[in-house]
mmCIF file of C-alpha atoms in Angstrom:
data_model
loop_
_atom_site.group_PDB
_atom_site.id
_atom_site.type_symbol
_atom_site.label_atom_id
_atom_site.label_comp_id
_atom_site.label_asym_id
_atom_site.label_seq_id
_atom_site.Cartn_x
_atom_site.Cartn_y
_atom_site.Cartn_z
ATOM 1 C CA MET B 254 -14.796 -30.067 24.774
ATOM 2 C CA GLU B 255 -17.602 -28.713 22.660
ATOM 3 C CA GLN B 256 -20.226 -26.536 24.207
ATOM 4 C CA PRO B 257 -23.765 -25.652 22.839
ATOM 5 C CA ILE B 258 -24.461 -22.010 22.242
ATOM 6 C CA GLY B 259 -27.484 -20.221 21.044
ATOM 7 C CA ILE B 260 -27.332 -17.653 18.311
ATOM 8 C CA ARG B 261 -29.915 -15.613 16.340
ATOM 9 C CA LEU B 262 -29.319 -15.403 12.361
ATOM 10 C CA PRO B 263 -31.411 -13.725 9.748
ATOM 11 C CA LYS B 264 -33.861 -15.928 7.775
ATOM 12 C CA GLU B 265 -32.012 -15.264 4.563
ATOM 13 C CA ILE B 266 -28.869 -16.510 6.125
ATOM 14 C CA LEU B 267 -30.492 -19.615 7.572
ATOM 15 C CA ASP B 268 -31.861 -20.394 4.102
ATOM 16 C CA LYS B 269 -28.510 -20.348 2.643
ATOM 17 C CA ILE B 270 -27.092 -22.365 5.372
ATOM 18 C CA LYS B 271 -29.879 -24.904 4.676
ATOM 19 C CA SER B 272 -29.332 -24.911 0.898
ATOM 20 C CA LEU B 273 -25.489 -25.523 1.669
ATOM 21 C CA GLY B 274 -26.387 -28.335 3.960
ATOM 22 C CA LYS B 275 -28.491 -29.961 1.445
ATOM 23 C CA LYS B 276 -25.520 -29.802 -1.083
ATOM 24 C CA GLN B 277 -23.022 -31.182 1.369
ATOM 25 C CA MET B 278 -25.379 -33.598 2.963
ATOM 26 C CA GLU B 279 -24.750 -32.257 6.510
ATOM 27 C CA ASP B 280 -27.062 -30.936 9.336
ATOM 28 C CA ARG B 281 -27.550 -27.345 9.971
ATOM 29 C CA SER B 282 -25.402 -27.268 13.262
ATOM 30 C CA THR B 283 -22.435 -29.000 11.370
ATOM 31 C CA ILE B 284 -22.551 -26.339 8.560
ATOM 32 C CA ILE B 285 -22.689 -23.337 11.097
ATOM 33 C CA ARG B 286 -19.805 -24.917 13.122
ATOM 34 C CA LYS B 287 -17.660 -25.116 9.837
ATOM 35 C CA LEU B 288 -18.552 -21.583 8.836
ATOM 36 C CA VAL B 289 -17.687 -20.148 12.317
ATOM 37 C CA ILE B 290 -14.274 -21.869 12.256
ATOM 38 C CA LYS B 291 -13.413 -20.620 8.731
ATOM 39 C CA GLY B 292 -14.733 -17.221 9.409
ATOM 40 C CA TYR B 293 -12.560 -17.093 12.719
ATOM 41 C CA ALA B 294 -9.491 -18.283 10.750
ATOM 42 C CA GLN B 295 -10.227 -15.539 8.099
ATOM 43 C CA THR B 296 -10.604 -12.878 10.652
ATOM 44 C CA LEU B 297 -7.285 -13.686 12.230
ATOM 45 C CA LYS B 298 -5.593 -13.559 8.685
ATOM 46 C CA GLU B 299 -7.193 -10.165 8.062
ATOM 47 C CA GLN B 300 -6.207 -8.807 11.504
ATOM 48 C CA ALA B 301 -2.634 -10.014 10.913
ATOM 49 C CA ALA B 302 -2.490 -8.360 7.512
ATOM 50 C CA GLU B 303 -3.992 -5.102 8.957
ATOM 51 C CA GLU B 304 -1.144 -5.197 11.431
ATOM 52 C CA TYR B 305 1.439 -5.921 8.891
ATOM 53 C CA ILE B 306 0.356 -3.000 6.504
ATOM 54 C CA SER B 307 0.108 -0.661 9.643
ATOM 55 C CA SER B 308 3.598 -1.435 10.671
ATOM 56 C CA ILE B 309 4.977 -1.191 6.962
ATOM 57 C CA MET B 310 3.219 2.209 6.468
ATOM 58 C CA GLY B 311 4.377 3.504 9.790
ATOM 59 C CA LEU B 312 8.079 2.467 8.984
ATOM 60 C CA ARG B 313 7.836 3.991 5.666
ATOM 61 C CA ALA B 314 6.410 7.218 7.022
ATOM 62 C CA VAL B 315 9.551 7.513 9.192
ATOM 63 C CA LEU B 316 11.905 6.827 6.527
ATOM 64 C CA SER B 317 10.074 9.214 4.268
ATOM 65 C CA LEU B 318 10.441 11.811 6.719
ATOM 66 C CA GLY B 319 14.212 11.079 6.964
ATOM 67 C CA MET B 320 14.561 11.289 3.120
ATOM 68 C CA LEU B 321 12.636 14.696 3.171
ATOM 69 C CA LEU B 322 14.770 16.156 5.843
ATOM 70 C CA ALA B 323 18.178 14.903 4.535
ATOM 71 C CA ALA B 324 17.140 16.159 0.866
ATOM 72 C CA ALA B 325 16.226 19.559 2.373
ATOM 73 C CA ALA B 326 19.375 19.820 4.222
ATOM 74 C CA LEU B 327 21.455 18.965 1.123
ATOM 75 C CA ILE B 328 19.608 21.357 -1.222
ATOM 76 C CA SER B 329 19.833 24.115 1.303
ATOM 77 C CA PHE B 330 23.604 23.522 1.758
ATOM 78 C CA LEU B 331 24.027 23.468 -2.054
ATOM 79 C CA ALA B 332 21.903 26.712 -2.736
ATOM 80 C CA ALA B 333 23.636 28.685 0.300
ATOM 81 C CA ASN B 334 27.030 28.006 -1.341
ATOM 82 C CA SER B 335 25.874 28.858 -4.767
ATOM 83 C CA ARG B 336 26.414 25.410 -6.216
ATOM 84 C CA ILE B 337 22.862 25.196 -7.641
ATOM 85 C CA THR B 338 20.341 27.919 -8.855
ATOM 86 C CA SER B 339 17.076 28.291 -7.145
ATOM 87 C CA GLN B 340 15.134 26.652 -9.989
ATOM 88 C CA THR B 341 17.605 23.583 -9.675
ATOM 89 C CA ALA B 342 17.005 23.438 -5.978
ATOM 90 C CA GLY B 343 13.191 23.501 -6.601
ATOM 91 C CA VAL B 344 13.303 20.700 -9.273
ATOM 92 C CA MET B 345 15.506 18.558 -6.757
ATOM 93 C CA GLY B 346 12.983 19.303 -3.997
ATOM 94 C CA LEU B 347 9.866 18.249 -6.093
ATOM 95 C CA THR B 348 11.669 15.337 -7.512
ATOM 96 C CA VAL B 349 12.488 13.946 -3.976
ATOM 97 C CA LEU B 350 8.992 14.767 -2.733
ATOM 98 C CA ALA B 351 7.347 12.824 -5.611
ATOM 99 C CA THR B 352 9.778 10.069 -5.083
ATOM 100 C CA THR B 353 8.817 9.882 -1.361
ATOM 101 C CA LEU B 354 5.149 9.955 -2.169
ATOM 102 C CA SER B 355 5.632 6.917 -4.553
ATOM 103 C CA PHE B 356 7.610 5.172 -2.014
ATOM 104 C CA MET B 357 4.747 5.642 0.463
ATOM 105 C CA ALA B 358 2.333 4.322 -2.198
ATOM 106 C CA GLU B 359 4.087 1.123 -2.787
ATOM 107 C CA PRO B 360 2.646 -0.984 0.029
ATOM 108 C CA LEU B 361 -0.844 0.019 -0.886
ATOM 109 C CA ARG B 362 -0.363 -0.877 -4.425
ATOM 110 C CA ALA B 363 0.959 -4.293 -3.275
ATOM 111 C CA VAL B 364 -2.153 -4.844 -1.382
ATOM 112 C CA LEU B 365 -4.393 -4.271 -4.520
ATOM 113 C CA LEU B 366 -2.189 -6.957 -6.436
ATOM 114 C CA ALA B 367 -2.450 -9.268 -3.489
ATOM 115 C CA TYR B 368 -6.132 -9.135 -3.558
ATOM 116 C CA GLU B 369 -5.841 -9.582 -7.356
ATOM 117 C CA LYS B 370 -7.791 -6.270 -7.936
ATOM 118 C CA HIS B 371 -6.008 -5.283 -11.034
ATOM 119 C CA ASN B 372 -8.686 -3.198 -12.076
ATOM 120 C CA TYR B 373 -8.249 -0.747 -9.170
ATOM 121 C CA TYR B 374 -4.351 -0.899 -9.660
ATOM 122 C CA SER B 375 -4.653 -0.116 -13.325
ATOM 123 C CA ALA B 376 -7.487 2.523 -12.824
ATOM 124 C CA ILE B 377 -5.336 4.455 -10.131
ATOM 125 C CA LEU B 378 -2.109 4.194 -12.350
ATOM 126 C CA ILE B 379 -4.004 5.519 -15.381
ATOM 127 C CA ILE B 380 -5.247 8.449 -13.192
ATOM 128 C CA GLU B 381 -1.816 9.293 -11.944
ATOM 129 C CA ARG B 382 -0.360 9.156 -15.383
ATOM 130 C CA LEU B 383 -3.206 11.383 -16.934
ATOM 131 C CA THR B 384 -2.923 13.685 -14.122
ATOM 132 C CA PHE B 385 0.708 14.218 -14.870
ATOM 133 C CA LEU B 386 0.469 14.430 -18.521
ATOM 134 C CA ALA B 387 -2.357 16.939 -18.463
ATOM 135 C CA PHE B 388 -0.532 19.183 -15.814
ATOM 136 C CA ALA B 389 2.729 18.893 -17.625
ATOM 137 C CA LEU B 390 1.328 19.719 -21.093
ATOM 138 C CA THR B 391 -0.642 22.662 -19.593
ATOM 139 C CA MET B 392 2.440 24.223 -18.079
ATOM 140 C CA LEU B 393 4.636 23.632 -21.210
ATOM 141 C CA LEU B 394 2.007 25.129 -23.673
ATOM 142 C CA THR B 395 1.495 28.146 -21.201
ATOM 143 C CA GLY B 396 5.360 28.841 -21.071
ATOM 144 C CA HIS B 397 6.392 27.420 -17.996
ATOM 145 C CA GLY B 398 9.580 25.473 -17.408
ATOM 146 C CA ILE B 399 10.717 22.326 -16.023
ATOM 147 C CA LEU B 400 10.051 23.416 -12.254
ATOM 148 C CA MET B 401 6.205 23.418 -12.995
ATOM 149 C CA VAL B 402 6.421 20.033 -14.791
ATOM 150 C CA MET B 403 7.993 18.631 -11.715
ATOM 151 C CA LEU B 404 5.273 20.186 -9.577
ATOM 152 C CA GLY B 405 2.776 18.229 -11.837
ATOM 153 C CA PHE B 406 4.811 14.999 -10.974
ATOM 154 C CA ALA B 407 4.381 15.571 -7.421
ATOM 155 C CA ILE B 408 0.710 16.481 -7.567
ATOM 156 C CA SER B 409 0.088 13.175 -9.506
ATOM 157 C CA ALA B 410 2.140 10.986 -7.004
ATOM 158 C CA ALA B 411 0.142 12.691 -4.130
ATOM 159 C CA ALA B 412 -3.166 12.111 -5.880
ATOM 160 C CA ALA B 413 -2.068 8.385 -6.374
ATOM 161 C CA LEU B 414 -1.133 8.003 -2.768
ATOM 162 C CA ILE B 415 -4.346 9.336 -1.453
ATOM 163 C CA ILE B 416 -6.455 7.305 -3.849
ATOM 164 C CA ASN B 417 -4.588 4.121 -3.127
ATOM 165 C CA ALA B 418 -4.959 4.819 0.510
ATOM 166 C CA ALA B 419 -8.734 5.431 0.388
ATOM 167 C CA VAL B 420 -9.382 2.365 -1.685
ATOM 168 C CA VAL B 421 -7.253 0.170 0.417
ATOM 169 C CA TRP B 422 -8.818 1.582 3.653
ATOM 170 C CA LYS B 423 -12.377 1.278 2.543
ATOM 171 C CA LYS B 424 -12.380 -2.046 0.827
ATOM 172 C CA PHE B 425 -9.371 -4.233 2.173
ATOM 173 C CA SER B 426 -7.889 -3.103 5.341
ATOM 174 C CA ARG B 427 -8.547 -0.236 7.812
ATOM 175 C CA PHE B 428 -4.793 0.298 8.445
ATOM 176 C CA THR B 429 -3.244 3.055 10.461
ATOM 177 C CA LEU B 430 0.425 4.189 10.928
ATOM 178 C CA LYS B 431 1.880 2.009 13.755
ATOM 179 C CA PHE B 432 5.188 2.731 15.162
ATOM 180 C CA GLY B 433 7.126 -0.054 17.020
ATOM 181 C CA LEU B 434 10.670 -0.752 17.009
ATOM 182 C CA THR B 435 10.244 -4.514 17.586
ATOM 183 C CA LYS B 436 8.022 -4.907 14.352
ATOM 184 C CA TRP B 437 10.252 -2.620 12.470
ATOM 185 C CA LYS B 438 13.246 -4.678 13.316
ATOM 186 C CA HIS B 439 11.640 -7.801 12.083
ATOM 187 C CA LEU B 440 10.494 -6.139 8.797
ATOM 188 C CA LEU B 441 14.088 -4.794 8.102
ATOM 189 C CA ILE B 442 15.705 -7.936 8.665
ATOM 190 C CA SER B 443 13.066 -10.014 6.595
ATOM 191 C CA GLY B 444 13.590 -7.498 3.829
ATOM 192 C CA LEU B 445 17.286 -7.465 3.935
ATOM 193 C CA PRO B 446 17.830 -10.243 1.160
ATOM 194 C CA PHE B 447 15.713 -8.005 -1.167
ATOM 195 C CA TRP B 448 17.783 -4.899 -0.576
ATOM 196 C CA LEU B 449 21.058 -6.727 -1.146
ATOM 197 C CA SER B 450 19.707 -8.221 -4.391
ATOM 198 C CA ALA B 451 18.479 -4.746 -5.459
ATOM 199 C CA LEU B 452 21.997 -3.355 -4.850
ATOM 200 C CA LEU B 453 23.772 -6.081 -6.605
ATOM 201 C CA MET B 454 21.573 -5.814 -9.579
ATOM 202 C CA THR B 455 22.084 -2.067 -9.747
ATOM 203 C CA ALA B 456 25.971 -2.504 -9.479
ATOM 204 C CA TYR B 457 25.831 -5.189 -12.138
ATOM 205 C CA TYR B 458 23.943 -3.045 -14.613
ATOM 206 C CA ARG B 459 26.066 -0.012 -13.865
ATOM 207 C CA ILE B 460 29.327 -1.852 -13.923
ATOM 208 C CA ASP B 461 30.183 -0.608 -17.625
ATOM 209 C CA THR B 462 28.961 3.002 -17.142
#
């Protein structure tokens, strides 16, 4: 059952509604009702997207922490038993750190692509590559080794994560890190086919190596 309500709207909005009503040959109340219904539906979509992104980022934060702790334990064990040098341990640690940061940035990059904001995606990617290139060349030209180059890799990955998060939070979705086993279970189960596909593809391409 429809109920009448009273609202106040700025004059410029009312002028736009009046213009839209003339184009669609409908009265002002009908146009406002349609806009409210569409706006409500869009708001629900945005809230669902924000909830999804927040859950994804929370899950990835926990997985990233687990990856870092496992890598740190393994590297410490290898270094303590003289299996690797301190430089190799540093390279391994920075590689895992950079990989983890890129892992955290992937959902944010996906948001930019989903909204078809390829300009943001490309610009951030270029900044990441140029940061790494400039740092790596500087380190190599000043006589530093692979350890400092990998430090540049980690710094560029961190910069890309921060910029991606800032752009997505400011322009598209004010996400947070949400932790909930129920939602994580759904995400893990729904992503299982993709994991299996990636595993099979990796096995296929490495079968001859």
